[in-house]
Coordinates of C-alpha atoms in Angstrom, one line a residue:
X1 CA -27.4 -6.7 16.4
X2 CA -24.1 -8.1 15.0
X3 CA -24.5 -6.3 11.3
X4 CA -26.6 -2.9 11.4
X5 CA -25.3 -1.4 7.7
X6 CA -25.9 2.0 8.6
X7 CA -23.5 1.5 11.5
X8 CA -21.1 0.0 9.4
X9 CA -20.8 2.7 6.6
X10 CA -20.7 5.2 10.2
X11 CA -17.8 3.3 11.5
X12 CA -15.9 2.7 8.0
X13 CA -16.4 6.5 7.5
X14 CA -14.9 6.8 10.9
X15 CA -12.0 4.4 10.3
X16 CA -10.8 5.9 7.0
X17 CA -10.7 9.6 8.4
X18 CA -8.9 7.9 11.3
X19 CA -6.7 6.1 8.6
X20 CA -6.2 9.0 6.9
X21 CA -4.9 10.4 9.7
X22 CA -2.5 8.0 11.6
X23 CA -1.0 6.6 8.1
X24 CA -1.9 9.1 5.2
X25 CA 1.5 10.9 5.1
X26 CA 3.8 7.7 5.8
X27 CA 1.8 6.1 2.8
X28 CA 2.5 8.9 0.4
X29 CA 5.9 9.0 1.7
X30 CA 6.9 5.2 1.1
X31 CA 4.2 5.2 -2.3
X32 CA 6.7 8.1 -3.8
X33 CA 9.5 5.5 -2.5
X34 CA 10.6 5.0 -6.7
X35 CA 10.5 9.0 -7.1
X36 CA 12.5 9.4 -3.9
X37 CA 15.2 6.3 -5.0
X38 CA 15.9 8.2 -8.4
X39 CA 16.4 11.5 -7.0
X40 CA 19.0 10.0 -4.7
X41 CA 20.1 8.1 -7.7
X42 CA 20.6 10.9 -10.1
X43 CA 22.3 13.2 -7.4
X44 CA 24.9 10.6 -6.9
X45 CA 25.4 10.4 -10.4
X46 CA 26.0 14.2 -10.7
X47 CA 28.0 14.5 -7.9
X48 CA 30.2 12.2 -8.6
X49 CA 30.7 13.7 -12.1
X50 CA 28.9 11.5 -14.3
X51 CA 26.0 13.5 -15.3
X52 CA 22.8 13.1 -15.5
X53 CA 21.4 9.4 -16.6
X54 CA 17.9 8.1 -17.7
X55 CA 18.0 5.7 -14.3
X56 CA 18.1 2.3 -13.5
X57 CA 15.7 -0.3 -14.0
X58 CA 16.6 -2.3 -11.4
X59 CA 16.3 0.5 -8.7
X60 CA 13.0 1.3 -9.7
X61 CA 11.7 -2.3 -9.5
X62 CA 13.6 -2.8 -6.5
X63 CA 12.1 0.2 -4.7
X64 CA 8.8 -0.5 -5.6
X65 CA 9.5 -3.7 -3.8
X66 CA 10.9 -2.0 -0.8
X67 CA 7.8 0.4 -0.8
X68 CA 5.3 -2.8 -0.6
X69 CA 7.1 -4.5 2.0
X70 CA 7.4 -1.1 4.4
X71 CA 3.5 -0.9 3.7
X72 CA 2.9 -4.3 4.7
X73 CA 5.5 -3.4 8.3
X74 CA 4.2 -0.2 8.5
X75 CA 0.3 0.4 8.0
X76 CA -1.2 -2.4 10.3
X77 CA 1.1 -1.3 13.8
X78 CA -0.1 2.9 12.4
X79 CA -3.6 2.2 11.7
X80 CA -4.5 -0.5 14.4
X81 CA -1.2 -0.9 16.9
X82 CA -3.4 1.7 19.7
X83 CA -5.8 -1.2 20.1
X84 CA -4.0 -3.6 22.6
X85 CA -2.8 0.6 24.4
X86 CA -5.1 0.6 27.7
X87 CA -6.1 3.6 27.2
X88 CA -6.8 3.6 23.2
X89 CA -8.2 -0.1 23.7
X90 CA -10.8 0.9 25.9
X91 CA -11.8 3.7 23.9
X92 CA -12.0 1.7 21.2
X93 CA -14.5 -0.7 22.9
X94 CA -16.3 1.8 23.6
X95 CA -16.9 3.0 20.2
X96 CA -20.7 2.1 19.5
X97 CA -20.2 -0.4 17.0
X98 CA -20.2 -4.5 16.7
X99 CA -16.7 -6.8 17.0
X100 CA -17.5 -7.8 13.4
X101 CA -18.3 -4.4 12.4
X102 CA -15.0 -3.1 13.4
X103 CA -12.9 -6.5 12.5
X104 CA -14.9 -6.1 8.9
X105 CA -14.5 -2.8 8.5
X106 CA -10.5 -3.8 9.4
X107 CA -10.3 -6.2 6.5
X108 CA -11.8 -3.7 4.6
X109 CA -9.0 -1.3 4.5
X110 CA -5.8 -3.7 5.0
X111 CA -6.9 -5.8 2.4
X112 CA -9.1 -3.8 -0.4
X113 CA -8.4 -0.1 0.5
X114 CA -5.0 0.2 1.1
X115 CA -3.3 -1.5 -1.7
X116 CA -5.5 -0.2 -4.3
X117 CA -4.9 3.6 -3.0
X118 CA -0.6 2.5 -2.3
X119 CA -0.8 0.5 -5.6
X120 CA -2.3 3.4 -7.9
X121 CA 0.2 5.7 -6.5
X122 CA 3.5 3.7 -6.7
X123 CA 2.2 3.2 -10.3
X124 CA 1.4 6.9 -10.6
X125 CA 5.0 8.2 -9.4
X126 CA 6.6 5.8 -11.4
X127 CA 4.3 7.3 -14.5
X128 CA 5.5 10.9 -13.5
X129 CA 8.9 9.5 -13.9
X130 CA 8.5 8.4 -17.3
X131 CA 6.7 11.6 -17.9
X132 CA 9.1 14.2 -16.5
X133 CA 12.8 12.2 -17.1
X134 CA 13.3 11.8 -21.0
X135 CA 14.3 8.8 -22.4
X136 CA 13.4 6.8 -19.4
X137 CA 10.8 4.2 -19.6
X138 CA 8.9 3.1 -16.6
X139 CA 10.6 -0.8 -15.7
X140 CA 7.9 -1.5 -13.3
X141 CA 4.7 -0.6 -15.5
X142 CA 6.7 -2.8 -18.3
X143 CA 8.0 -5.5 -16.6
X144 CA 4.2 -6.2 -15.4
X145 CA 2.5 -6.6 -18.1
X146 CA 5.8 -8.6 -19.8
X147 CA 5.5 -10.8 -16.1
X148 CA 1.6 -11.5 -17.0
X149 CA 2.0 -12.0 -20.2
X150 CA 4.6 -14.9 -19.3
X151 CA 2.6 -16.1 -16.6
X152 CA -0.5 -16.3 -19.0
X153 CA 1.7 -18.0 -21.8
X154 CA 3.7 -20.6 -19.6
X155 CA 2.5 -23.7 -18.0
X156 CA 2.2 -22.4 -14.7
X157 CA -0.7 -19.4 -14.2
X158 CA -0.3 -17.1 -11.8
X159 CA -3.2 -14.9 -11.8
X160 CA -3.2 -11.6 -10.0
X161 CA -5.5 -12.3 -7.4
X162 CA -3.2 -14.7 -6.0
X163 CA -0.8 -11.6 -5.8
X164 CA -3.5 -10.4 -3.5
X165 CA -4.3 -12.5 -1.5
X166 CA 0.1 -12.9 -0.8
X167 CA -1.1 -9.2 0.5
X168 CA -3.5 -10.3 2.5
X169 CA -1.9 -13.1 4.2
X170 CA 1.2 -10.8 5.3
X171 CA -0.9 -7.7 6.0
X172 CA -3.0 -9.3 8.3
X173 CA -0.3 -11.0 9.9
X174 CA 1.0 -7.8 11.5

């Protein structure tokens, strides 16, 4: 059969413990990237004696931006790069699921699973931010919903699953 579904959820079950695996600490790592970026920030502001600030805007956005493009380098070559090994490729082969079941489940998790899970946690560090540093409000959460708020008033619409598929088209690229 090309598409048993109790095979499928099997194998996807299987794929996401192996995801979890190979990839869960590098994505909590680069998903923390705006919580990491205003640490460094705010002990180079110390240490060179100008105290402590309510951080910058534009090194928040920025980092977020850095932390999407190191999951889009990063997560395929981790989660799938063992494939075209001799070794890992044949055991892969060998694992008793269909091509499609294994290229679906695939798109499943580069496309759908990964950015929600590395989306809701670069939005949830930068929260904690806003939480924990007083004064500072979260630039990327703002500038957002100011960005589709222009994009829903102006001539040109821009909706967000156009943003998603962007992801999809580099993602599956590597």
């Amino acid at each position: 059969q090309t598409f048993n579904l109790k095979r499928f959820a099997t194998y996807l079950k299987y794929d996401l413990v192996s995801a979890r695996n190979n990839f869960g600490l590098s994505l909590l790592i680069i998903s923390l990237m705006p919580l990491w970026s205003l640490i460094c920030y705010e002990m180079i502001s110390i240490i060179s004696g100008h105290g402590f600030s309510e951080g910058n805007a534009g090194l928040q956005i920025s980092s977020v931006m850095v932390a999407m493009i190191m999951l889009v380098l990063t997560a395929p070559v981790k989660l799938y790069g063992k494939v075209t090994d001799k070794k890992e490729g044949s055991a892969f082969l060998m694992i008793p699921a269909s091509t499609f079941e294994k290229f679906f489940s695939m798109l499943l998790i580069s496309c759908l699973i990964l950015p929600v899970v590395g989306g809701v946690i670069l939005l949830g560090s930068d929260a904690l931010i806003s939480a924990i540093v007083p004064g500072y409000e979260s630039p990327v959460i703002s500038n957002i919903s100011s960005a589709m708020d222009y994009l829903t008033d102006s001539e040109i619409y821009i909706s967000p699953s156009l943003l998603w598929v962007g992801w999809c088209q580099n993602i599956l690229t590597f």
